[in-house]
């Protein structure tokens, strides 16, 4: 089972915890074993809408019955929890016969509210005057609510007071909403550094060249000094992956070719591969490992191996793929426990099947198979007694290609990775709700088309519950067709026109429009946070109401709960009202321009800032001019579009939790300058 999430109260040192009843453990919602039949409310709303649009009446009825049963089970679970809390309070002499919830002391009431989902806290704030005053005046509850709204998690290592964390959180969210800079810093790169080897992960920018790896931490203040660190190896470094916060691990992988002679065959070449486990902050071997180096060799003749790696928790997943010649040796997939060096899983697939793995939980990862067009779910054994899987136990199918078309590449990317985080900063992005971006190329009639597919990690986990009948351990599983699982939880884009690199972090996706000349262009940030979508829609509705009839806007409280726009919770709980993920924007049947309606002028800070735009078109058809897919591909995942006020001109862009990095190259393709646009 995954590590249990810490009850939020235990993270807030401003409350007298020693005087309160013990907090019950809260299971992480992304853990497959903890999920059971629970499906996030937002996912239920999207599923319900998809069935309304695409399913038969019988299927809709069966689906609604299942959802009703799950909601009833969850309601009973919450009632049992409430009764247990009341019993504990009565035993402690705090709550006696005839005492209502509102009669409790504020400290006890706050403690109880912190056990609710943050959306329930907002509902309480809106429906009761006493609770409204308590919640709006409680710093710890406001911080808890805004963490949920922003898709962030409190850091248990932070020593800041809750009031300071709340202030930093609100300032951070405002800057990202408006793309309003905190500071701007230019880093000159004075040594040769090819951009095509550059990586950005966990706030660390770096790259490898032959036997050397250079990296630096992105500065978090304008005055922080930039320090480059160099790590050398005896063999060629073929892959590296930093993780600064937890567990301060820097994985370096080297590969050295070796000729093997056999009596009955001609000489062949294998590669001796070594996984070096270093501490990122020091560059020295990691103190928590039993073996500082894990060694193995490629099974077949790899002329030019590439290794695609991700790690989460205690597990490292490696995909070995050869790029050396006409023959395609089998791809190798290896899973190690990095602390002990134990090989937990090993299997092969036809050459050219896999790219990067994507962790869904710390013991569950996904591989995109180019040969079959399926997303494969693989389970990592958690103990020696568990059987080692030889095949995926669950498959999601991508849209079927037109006859003769193929997938040259499918690979997924998601940041941050799942697992615990020991960051000393006050909060960090919740990895459970991060977007997984799939970069998909399709070869059609000799030309290559590029598409981008976006799905929440939680939606991919939720598919295990929604389509549990398709899970198969003993036999090869039947794939779930895209039309069944995809439209309500996916968003497709035609990426063929995009020339600049784009990147994702959390629920944000950064891209640049087509070249805009020497003056540059505004930054374009897409946010797939459903609550951000609801906030933007609520603001748009409020402005429209003000323009049509000022009398309709007398109560700002109808639109706000102390700065928290109320539209989002209806989409999660009621399935009505401002149903963020489901309603077509402005009731238009046309494909909307994401930038339509925004302010077109940019320049000085005196000019008005462009407002965010919400795109919520349901069952949106993908533009497929090359005819790559057999049938029209639909998607409905909503998002907001944020534009910067200023214009920028960079050769490439990167995105992490706190920054946008603008890359300037020299004539030889090396990184010349790194422009840090810090938002916090």
XYZ file of C-alpha atoms in Angstrom:
680
model
C 0.000 0.000 0.000
C 1.145 3.495 -0.723
C 2.316 5.769 2.044
C -0.642 7.292 3.869
C -1.219 10.981 3.480
C -0.716 13.040 6.621
C -3.941 14.505 8.026
C -3.699 18.222 7.319
C -4.030 19.215 10.980
C -0.791 17.499 11.932
C 1.060 19.788 9.530
C -0.160 23.052 11.065
C 1.827 23.793 14.186
C -0.289 26.812 15.155
C -3.042 24.614 16.669
C -2.887 22.946 20.110
C -2.794 19.407 18.776
C -1.982 17.844 22.119
C -5.366 18.959 23.461
C -7.350 17.473 20.580
C -8.426 13.893 19.824
C -6.095 11.858 17.661
C -6.586 12.301 13.928
C -7.562 9.165 12.031
C -5.224 8.066 9.290
C -6.152 9.219 5.812
C -5.282 6.985 2.878
C -3.710 8.496 -0.183
C -6.348 8.763 -2.919
C -3.896 7.712 -5.600
C -3.144 4.339 -3.991
C -4.808 1.570 -6.011
C -5.238 -0.596 -2.909
C -6.773 2.273 -0.981
C -9.047 3.369 -3.791
C -11.342 0.352 -3.757
C -14.554 1.499 -5.404
C -13.966 5.190 -4.707
C -13.877 7.449 -7.750
C -13.114 11.175 -7.393
C -16.240 13.296 -7.606
C -14.835 15.340 -10.497
C -14.176 12.142 -12.429
C -17.738 10.991 -11.766
C -19.110 14.190 -13.208
C -17.038 13.824 -16.364
C -17.961 10.152 -16.688
C -21.658 10.918 -16.271
C -21.535 13.555 -18.970
C -19.701 11.272 -21.379
C -22.322 8.582 -20.903
C -25.103 11.061 -21.518
C -23.481 11.933 -24.851
C -22.258 8.544 -26.048
C -24.054 5.660 -24.303
C -27.329 3.845 -24.675
C -30.125 4.442 -22.115
C -29.487 1.010 -20.575
C -25.778 1.746 -20.127
C -26.576 5.150 -18.661
C -28.978 3.616 -16.160
C -26.472 0.953 -15.088
C -23.757 3.578 -14.766
C -25.971 5.872 -12.678
C -26.898 2.991 -10.371
C -23.218 2.177 -9.815
C -22.360 5.803 -9.158
C -25.280 6.134 -6.725
C -24.113 3.066 -4.820
C -20.585 4.389 -4.598
C -21.773 7.784 -3.387
C -24.019 6.133 -0.810
C -21.117 3.997 0.417
C -18.953 7.085 0.724
C -21.745 8.941 2.546
C -22.083 6.089 5.046
C -18.327 6.075 5.535
C -18.369 9.792 6.331
C -21.303 9.280 8.720
C -19.398 6.562 10.566
C -16.396 8.853 10.809
C -18.571 11.675 12.158
C -20.147 9.354 14.748
C -16.704 8.199 15.851
C -15.545 11.801 16.255
C -18.687 12.609 18.253
C -18.068 9.544 20.419
C -14.474 10.593 21.032
C -15.607 14.097 21.942
C -18.246 12.727 24.302
C -15.721 10.415 25.943
C -13.403 13.376 26.411
C -16.227 15.326 28.063
C -16.280 17.919 25.295
C -19.646 17.116 23.706
C -22.629 15.925 25.750
C -26.314 15.150 25.125
C -28.156 17.965 23.391
C -24.948 19.554 22.099
C -24.926 20.325 18.384
C -21.936 20.624 16.130
C -22.140 24.410 16.150
C -22.010 24.453 19.966
C -18.484 23.072 19.945
C -15.523 25.340 20.738
C -13.969 26.862 17.593
C -10.741 24.881 18.033
C -12.639 21.579 18.016
C -14.806 22.636 15.098
C -11.748 23.630 13.065
C -10.194 20.268 13.854
C -13.294 18.486 12.536
C -13.492 20.626 9.398
C -9.890 19.806 8.556
C -10.936 16.171 8.132
C -13.348 17.109 5.356
C -12.436 17.534 1.688
C -11.630 21.182 1.091
C -14.666 21.448 -1.176
C -16.894 20.454 1.754
C -15.316 23.216 3.824
C -16.270 25.739 1.137
C -19.823 24.387 1.104
C -20.010 24.829 4.886
C -18.779 28.387 4.472
C -21.532 29.172 1.983
C -24.547 27.629 3.728
C -24.210 28.674 7.381
C -23.504 32.117 8.850
C -21.697 30.786 11.923
C -19.494 28.491 9.852
C -18.956 31.276 7.326
C -17.468 33.502 9.988
C -15.402 30.710 11.507
C -13.960 29.505 8.202
C -13.330 32.935 6.707
C -11.501 34.077 9.857
C -9.501 30.884 10.387
C -6.063 31.130 8.833
C -5.510 27.389 8.988
C -8.811 26.627 7.220
C -8.214 29.275 4.572
C -4.770 27.810 3.960
C -6.234 24.302 3.742
C -8.902 25.423 1.251
C -6.497 27.386 -0.940
C -4.061 24.461 -1.024
C -6.842 22.336 -2.475
C -7.926 25.005 -4.928
C -4.362 25.418 -6.178
C -3.645 21.690 -6.411
C -0.840 21.948 -3.846
C 0.239 19.958 -0.791
C 1.573 21.361 2.466
C 5.187 20.514 3.242
C 5.702 19.008 6.712
C 9.286 20.288 6.787
C 8.366 23.955 6.489
C 9.047 26.041 9.599
C 6.936 28.998 8.488
C 3.791 29.942 10.364
C 0.510 29.099 8.652
C -0.225 32.797 8.110
C 3.085 33.202 6.269
C 2.412 30.136 4.145
C -1.054 31.407 3.261
C 0.353 34.788 2.243
C 2.985 33.141 0.033
C 0.396 30.812 -1.483
C -2.023 33.603 -2.421
C 0.782 35.690 -3.927
C 2.044 32.693 -5.905
C -1.354 31.870 -7.348
C -1.989 35.478 -8.352
C 1.329 35.645 -10.191
C 0.677 32.419 -12.099
C -2.886 33.473 -12.943
C -1.655 36.752 -14.411
C 1.813 35.522 -15.474
C 3.095 38.421 -13.401
C 6.817 38.038 -12.717
C 8.292 37.854 -9.237
C 11.792 38.399 -10.624
C 13.746 38.021 -13.869
C 17.309 36.703 -13.908
C 19.684 35.933 -16.781
C 22.284 33.176 -16.367
C 25.221 33.223 -18.779
C 26.503 29.779 -19.755
C 30.250 30.165 -20.234
C 31.064 26.586 -21.293
C 29.859 24.421 -24.213
C 26.433 23.014 -23.362
C 24.357 21.477 -26.153
C 20.663 22.221 -25.778
C 19.578 18.813 -27.067
C 21.068 17.206 -23.940
C 19.413 19.637 -21.512
C 16.926 18.412 -18.906
C 14.865 20.148 -16.240
C 13.537 18.134 -13.317
C 12.860 18.882 -9.649
C 14.154 22.433 -10.048
C 17.489 21.203 -11.416
C 18.743 22.127 -14.901
C 21.493 19.997 -16.372
C 22.778 17.714 -19.065
C 25.384 15.114 -19.936
C 28.176 14.988 -22.480
C 30.335 11.865 -22.770
C 31.753 11.183 -19.281
C 30.627 14.462 -17.716
C 27.364 15.684 -16.194
C 26.802 19.353 -15.354
C 23.805 20.636 -13.411
C 22.646 23.533 -11.275
C 19.704 24.374 -9.052
C 17.454 27.085 -10.458
C 17.738 30.121 -8.127
C 14.647 30.875 -6.035
C 15.595 34.509 -5.352
C 16.966 37.258 -7.561
C 20.167 37.473 -5.494
C 20.859 33.749 -5.152
C 24.199 32.759 -6.631
C 24.180 30.142 -9.374
C 26.479 27.197 -8.680
C 27.204 24.607 -11.350
C 28.203 21.142 -10.181
C 30.194 18.675 -12.295
C 30.134 14.905 -11.946
C 32.527 12.660 -13.859
C 32.268 8.974 -14.728
C 34.710 6.462 -16.183
C 32.292 5.455 -18.958
C 29.957 7.379 -21.232
C 26.919 8.756 -19.405
C 23.792 7.806 -21.353
C 21.105 9.044 -18.966
C 20.665 11.013 -15.775
C 17.746 12.060 -13.588
C 17.889 14.409 -10.592
C 15.432 14.548 -7.703
C 16.333 17.223 -5.199
C 13.474 17.220 -2.701
C 13.009 13.550 -1.992
C 15.113 11.562 -1.666
C 17.948 13.922 -2.779
C 18.858 11.331 -5.388
C 20.781 11.807 -8.610
C 20.778 8.748 -10.876
C 23.551 8.517 -13.474
C 23.605 5.653 -15.962
C 26.721 4.716 -17.903
C 27.145 2.166 -20.702
C 30.352 0.611 -22.026
C 30.400 -1.650 -25.143
C 32.007 -5.078 -24.845
C 32.627 -7.703 -27.544
C 31.445 -11.212 -26.741
C 32.923 -14.233 -28.549
C 31.065 -17.525 -28.827
C 32.121 -20.826 -30.379
C 29.050 -21.179 -32.549
C 28.364 -17.589 -33.565
C 30.151 -14.525 -34.782
C 31.301 -11.957 -32.213
C 28.551 -9.756 -30.847
C 28.495 -6.566 -28.842
C 26.831 -6.138 -25.495
C 26.931 -3.139 -23.190
C 27.874 -3.175 -19.533
C 25.430 -0.796 -17.881
C 25.946 0.744 -14.463
C 23.436 2.712 -12.397
C 25.240 5.187 -10.141
C 23.220 6.378 -7.143
C 24.534 9.712 -5.911
C 23.334 12.381 -3.541
C 22.325 15.383 -5.631
C 23.224 17.978 -3.020
C 26.785 16.689 -2.555
C 27.626 14.641 -5.656
C 28.792 11.820 -3.385
C 27.342 8.275 -3.229
C 23.904 8.309 -1.629
C 24.088 7.367 2.074
C 20.830 5.348 2.060
C 21.837 2.726 -0.520
C 23.266 -0.715 0.142
C 25.021 -0.701 -3.252
C 26.246 2.581 -4.686
C 26.332 1.016 -8.170
C 23.898 -1.443 -9.760
C 25.359 -3.332 -12.740
C 23.870 -5.419 -15.546
C 24.505 -6.095 -19.240
C 22.264 -5.848 -22.274
C 20.855 -9.217 -23.290
C 21.294 -8.849 -27.032
C 23.380 -6.955 -29.527
C 22.797 -3.291 -28.780
C 24.886 -1.059 -31.044
C 23.678 2.292 -29.716
C 21.519 1.824 -26.609
C 19.277 4.562 -25.289
C 17.975 4.306 -21.749
C 14.740 5.997 -20.689
C 14.367 6.200 -16.931
C 11.968 7.353 -14.234
C 11.906 6.690 -10.510
C 9.287 7.077 -7.807
C 9.453 6.065 -4.177
C 11.985 3.244 -3.926
C 11.596 2.025 -7.513
C 13.511 2.839 -10.693
C 12.091 1.779 -14.076
C 14.506 1.546 -17.014
C 13.577 1.080 -20.672
C 16.490 0.049 -22.927
C 16.008 0.645 -26.639
C 18.556 0.349 -29.435
C 19.121 2.937 -32.181
C 22.153 1.370 -33.805
C 21.174 -0.320 -37.041
C 18.675 -2.122 -39.213
C 18.063 -4.953 -36.781
C 15.923 -4.150 -33.775
C 16.852 -6.167 -30.704
C 14.118 -6.516 -28.137
C 13.480 -3.591 -25.824
C 14.402 -4.405 -22.238
C 12.444 -3.181 -19.216
C 14.041 -3.454 -15.783
C 12.699 -2.371 -12.395
C 15.076 -2.019 -9.440
C 14.624 -1.032 -5.833
C 17.330 1.587 -5.679
C 17.942 1.461 -1.917
C 18.782 -2.263 -1.947
C 19.729 -2.904 -5.579
C 17.133 -5.700 -5.834
C 15.818 -6.499 -9.319
C 12.033 -6.584 -8.846
C 10.810 -6.949 -12.424
C 12.321 -7.711 -15.834
C 10.719 -8.330 -19.221
C 11.269 -7.666 -22.917
C 9.170 -6.518 -25.857
C 9.707 -6.345 -29.628
C 12.232 -3.687 -30.564
C 10.828 -0.187 -30.892
C 7.869 -0.704 -28.539
C 8.522 1.569 -25.576
C 9.828 4.991 -24.599
C 9.601 6.643 -21.186
C 7.658 4.964 -18.376
C 5.091 7.030 -16.454
C 4.478 6.330 -12.776
C 0.816 6.365 -11.731
C 1.609 5.334 -8.149
C 4.920 4.303 -6.623
C 4.067 0.653 -7.433
C 2.157 1.126 -10.663
C 3.584 2.418 -13.927
C 2.378 2.863 -17.482
C 4.113 2.107 -20.774
C 2.857 3.314 -24.149
C 3.262 0.583 -26.758
C 3.922 1.921 -30.259
C 3.309 -1.440 -31.915
C -0.177 -1.969 -30.458
C -1.287 1.608 -29.762
C -2.154 0.665 -26.177
C -1.342 2.221 -22.817
C -0.127 -0.683 -20.674
C -0.520 -0.836 -16.874
C 2.245 -2.716 -15.063
C 2.364 -3.612 -11.381
C 5.612 -3.697 -9.386
C 5.723 -6.487 -6.762
C 5.839 -5.015 -3.264
C 7.186 -8.125 -1.538
C 9.141 -11.264 -2.525
C 6.004 -13.358 -1.996
C 4.088 -11.524 -4.723
C 4.181 -13.139 -8.170
C 6.225 -11.343 -10.804
C 3.974 -10.196 -13.654
C 4.828 -11.269 -17.194
C 2.276 -9.059 -18.937
C 0.328 -5.857 -18.273
C -2.860 -6.379 -16.275
C -4.850 -3.546 -17.869
C -4.888 -1.834 -21.268
C -6.299 1.435 -22.555
C -6.457 1.718 -26.318
C -5.616 4.911 -28.174
C -7.860 5.854 -31.125
C -7.512 3.365 -33.976
C -5.334 4.423 -36.896
C -6.422 4.351 -40.502
C -5.171 1.255 -42.325
C -1.484 1.564 -43.258
C -0.665 4.239 -40.676
C 1.762 3.584 -37.824
C 2.992 5.134 -34.569
C 6.711 6.013 -34.941
C 6.712 7.256 -31.355
C 4.456 7.533 -28.314
C 5.905 8.737 -25.081
C 4.469 10.230 -21.930
C 5.765 12.794 -19.494
C 4.492 13.968 -16.096
C 6.041 16.181 -13.435
C 6.261 16.063 -10.484
C 6.570 12.361 -9.933
C 4.510 10.470 -7.397
C 5.860 9.697 -3.958
C 6.754 11.541 -0.771
C 8.367 14.968 -0.831
C 10.552 16.419 1.904
C 10.855 19.894 0.437
C 11.627 22.582 2.992
C 9.499 25.038 1.044
C 6.009 25.656 2.452
C 4.096 23.731 -0.228
C 4.556 21.801 -3.442
C 2.487 20.585 -6.379
C 0.257 17.581 -5.716
C 1.590 14.868 -8.065
C -1.640 12.859 -7.899
C -3.470 15.490 -9.958
C -0.666 16.198 -12.419
C -1.283 16.111 -16.141
C 0.330 13.338 -18.186
C 1.288 14.691 -21.603
C 1.668 12.166 -24.415
C 3.734 13.156 -27.449
C 2.375 11.112 -30.348
C 3.670 10.996 -33.916
C 1.840 9.159 -36.690
C 3.257 8.170 -40.067
C 0.582 8.587 -42.721
C 1.187 8.282 -46.486
C 4.857 9.119 -46.094
C 4.332 12.236 -43.969
C 4.476 12.539 -40.201
C 1.781 14.213 -38.109
C 2.288 15.196 -34.470
C -0.374 15.277 -31.768
C -0.439 16.096 -28.058
C -2.697 14.215 -25.659
C -3.347 15.428 -22.093
C -4.848 13.310 -19.296
C -4.828 13.761 -15.527
C -2.823 11.123 -13.692
C -5.802 10.671 -11.352
C -8.022 9.926 -14.367
C -5.664 7.171 -15.510
C -5.804 5.684 -12.014
C -9.581 6.122 -11.926
C -9.958 4.038 -15.076
C -9.021 0.997 -12.998
C -12.238 1.444 -11.033
C -14.439 2.526 -13.890
C -13.389 -0.412 -16.080
C -12.458 -2.961 -13.415
C -14.081 -5.726 -15.490
C -11.216 -5.346 -17.995
C -8.518 -6.072 -15.386
C -6.937 -9.478 -15.991
C -4.068 -11.062 -14.079
C -3.968 -14.609 -15.465
C -4.904 -13.949 -19.090
C -3.958 -11.181 -21.557
C -6.370 -8.305 -20.878
C -8.794 -6.971 -23.459
C -8.072 -3.279 -24.153
C -10.670 -0.658 -23.262
C -11.481 1.239 -26.447
C -10.778 4.964 -26.565
C -14.447 5.752 -27.215
C -15.259 4.108 -23.879
C -12.664 5.729 -21.666
C -11.136 8.705 -23.480
C -13.492 11.536 -24.519
C -14.503 12.819 -21.055
C -10.989 12.818 -19.546
C -8.735 13.701 -22.513
C -7.785 16.774 -24.522
C -6.125 16.427 -27.930
C -4.230 19.089 -29.855
C -2.813 19.043 -33.353
C 0.840 19.754 -32.669
C 2.134 19.870 -36.225
C 2.288 23.689 -36.315
C 4.303 24.043 -33.112
C 8.004 24.668 -33.622
C 9.114 25.514 -30.089
C 9.535 23.004 -27.323
C 6.680 22.767 -24.869
C 6.649 21.299 -21.406
C 4.241 20.388 -18.626
C 4.413 20.616 -14.859
C 1.582 19.795 -12.493
C -1.597 20.749 -14.315
C 0.074 23.467 -16.401
C 1.197 23.242 -20.019
C 3.430 25.900 -21.543
C 3.655 26.482 -25.254
C 4.608 29.208 -27.700
C 2.537 30.274 -30.704
C 3.964 30.346 -34.243
C 6.945 32.686 -34.754
C 5.942 36.282 -34.124
C 8.947 38.148 -35.528
C 11.610 40.109 -33.704
C 9.164 41.612 -31.236
C 8.426 38.202 -29.775
C 5.080 36.971 -28.533
C 3.251 36.614 -25.224
C 3.739 33.445 -23.251
C 0.797 31.068 -23.443
C 0.033 28.869 -20.444
C -2.754 26.287 -20.413
C -4.039 25.189 -17.000
C -6.001 21.933 -16.735
C -6.937 22.448 -13.079
C -10.749 22.007 -13.155
C -11.134 24.445 -10.284
C -9.216 27.101 -12.197
C -11.598 26.509 -15.102
C -14.598 26.972 -12.806
C -13.120 30.131 -11.302
C -12.636 31.652 -14.739
C -16.150 30.663 -15.815
C -17.633 32.109 -12.634
C -15.758 35.363 -13.214
C -16.956 35.499 -16.826
C -20.547 34.905 -15.753
C -20.223 37.589 -13.102
C -18.911 40.124 -15.620
C -21.663 39.249 -18.075
C -24.278 39.692 -15.374
C -22.823 43.052 -14.401
C -22.932 44.184 -18.011
C -26.543 43.077 -18.498
C -28.145 44.034 -15.206
C -26.289 45.484 -12.233
C -29.136 44.518 -9.919
C -28.306 40.864 -10.498
C -24.880 41.399 -8.969
C -25.865 42.980 -5.677
C -24.559 40.010 -3.713
C -20.914 39.393 -4.489
C -21.228 36.484 -2.071
C -23.134 34.606 -4.768
C -19.910 34.465 -6.750
C -17.260 34.434 -4.066
C -16.602 32.811 -0.725
C -13.976 35.171 0.624
C -11.943 35.120 -2.566
C -12.791 31.534 -3.450
C -15.104 31.487 -6.464
C -17.880 29.078 -5.712
C -18.534 27.677 -9.160
C -16.146 24.756 -8.838
C -17.742 22.877 -6.000
C -21.022 22.507 -7.865
C -19.227 20.669 -10.636
C -17.692 18.293 -8.114
C -20.682 17.503 -5.957
C -23.971 18.472 -7.517
C -23.508 17.773 -11.201
C -25.403 20.965 -11.958
C -24.935 24.713 -12.050
C -21.577 25.753 -13.490
C -20.613 22.260 -14.585
C -17.072 23.052 -15.481
C -15.920 19.944 -17.273
C -19.107 19.445 -19.213
C -20.820 22.555 -20.556
C -19.857 23.858 -24.031
C -18.468 27.349 -23.644
C -20.880 30.058 -24.817
C -23.142 27.340 -26.259
C -21.200 27.449 -29.497
C -20.973 24.507 -31.840
C -17.862 25.933 -33.475
C -14.336 25.087 -32.449
C -13.293 28.033 -30.232
C -10.129 30.005 -30.625
C -8.412 29.609 -27.217
C -7.131 33.175 -27.453
C -10.397 34.752 -28.594
C -11.772 37.442 -26.328
C -8.460 38.252 -24.703
C -6.790 41.620 -24.905
C -4.586 41.815 -27.974
C -2.211 44.570 -26.891
C 0.881 43.981 -24.763
C 3.527 46.316 -23.595
C 3.889 48.517 -20.549
C 2.446 47.563 -17.174
C -0.045 50.434 -17.549
C -1.932 48.494 -20.191
C -4.707 46.148 -19.054
C -3.729 42.545 -18.476
C -5.274 39.841 -20.672
C -7.963 37.915 -18.845
C -7.785 34.120 -18.645
C -10.065 32.338 -21.082
C -11.865 29.066 -20.323
C -12.237 26.423 -23.041
C -14.832 23.819 -22.042
C -16.134 22.548 -25.369
C -17.472 19.045 -24.861
C -16.901 16.277 -27.428
C -14.505 18.542 -29.332
C -13.416 16.905 -32.636
C -9.675 16.724 -33.256
C -8.430 18.480 -36.377
C -6.971 15.587 -38.408
C -6.243 16.908 -41.924
C -3.924 13.989 -42.767
C -6.612 11.420 -41.982
C -4.414 9.651 -39.439
C -7.240 8.098 -37.447
C -9.918 5.705 -38.617
C -12.713 7.720 -37.010
C -13.121 11.253 -35.658
C -11.389 11.629 -32.291
C -13.291 13.536 -29.600
C -12.112 15.016 -26.304
C -13.681 17.141 -23.558
C -11.093 17.922 -20.855
C -11.482 21.652 -20.062
C -8.655 24.116 -19.578
C -7.939 27.804 -19.169
C -5.627 29.929 -21.301
C -3.383 32.489 -19.585
C -1.368 35.036 -21.581
C 1.509 37.138 -20.348
C 1.303 40.896 -20.675
C 4.842 41.143 -21.994
C 6.295 39.693 -25.173
C 9.278 37.359 -25.223
C 11.541 35.892 -27.863
C 13.327 32.663 -26.913
C 14.672 29.711 -28.840
C 13.045 27.276 -26.410
C 11.009 27.233 -23.221
C 10.991 24.971 -20.183
C 8.633 24.861 -17.196
C 9.000 23.724 -13.605
C 7.164 24.323 -10.338
C 8.284 27.908 -9.810
C 9.752 29.094 -13.099
C 9.544 29.446 -16.816
C 12.993 29.123 -18.382
C 13.699 30.877 -21.654
C 16.650 29.410 -23.563
C 18.812 31.430 -25.935
C 21.218 29.478 -28.156
C 24.357 30.460 -29.983
C 25.037 29.703 -33.647
C 26.280 26.201 -32.844
C 23.177 25.076 -30.963
C 24.745 25.486 -27.530
C 22.918 27.144 -24.657
C 24.148 30.726 -24.461
C 21.776 32.215 -21.870
C 19.156 30.893 -19.477
C 16.453 33.439 -18.678
C 14.747 32.634 -15.375
C 11.190 33.970 -15.166
C 10.284 33.288 -11.546
C 6.654 33.201 -10.402
C 7.004 31.275 -7.151
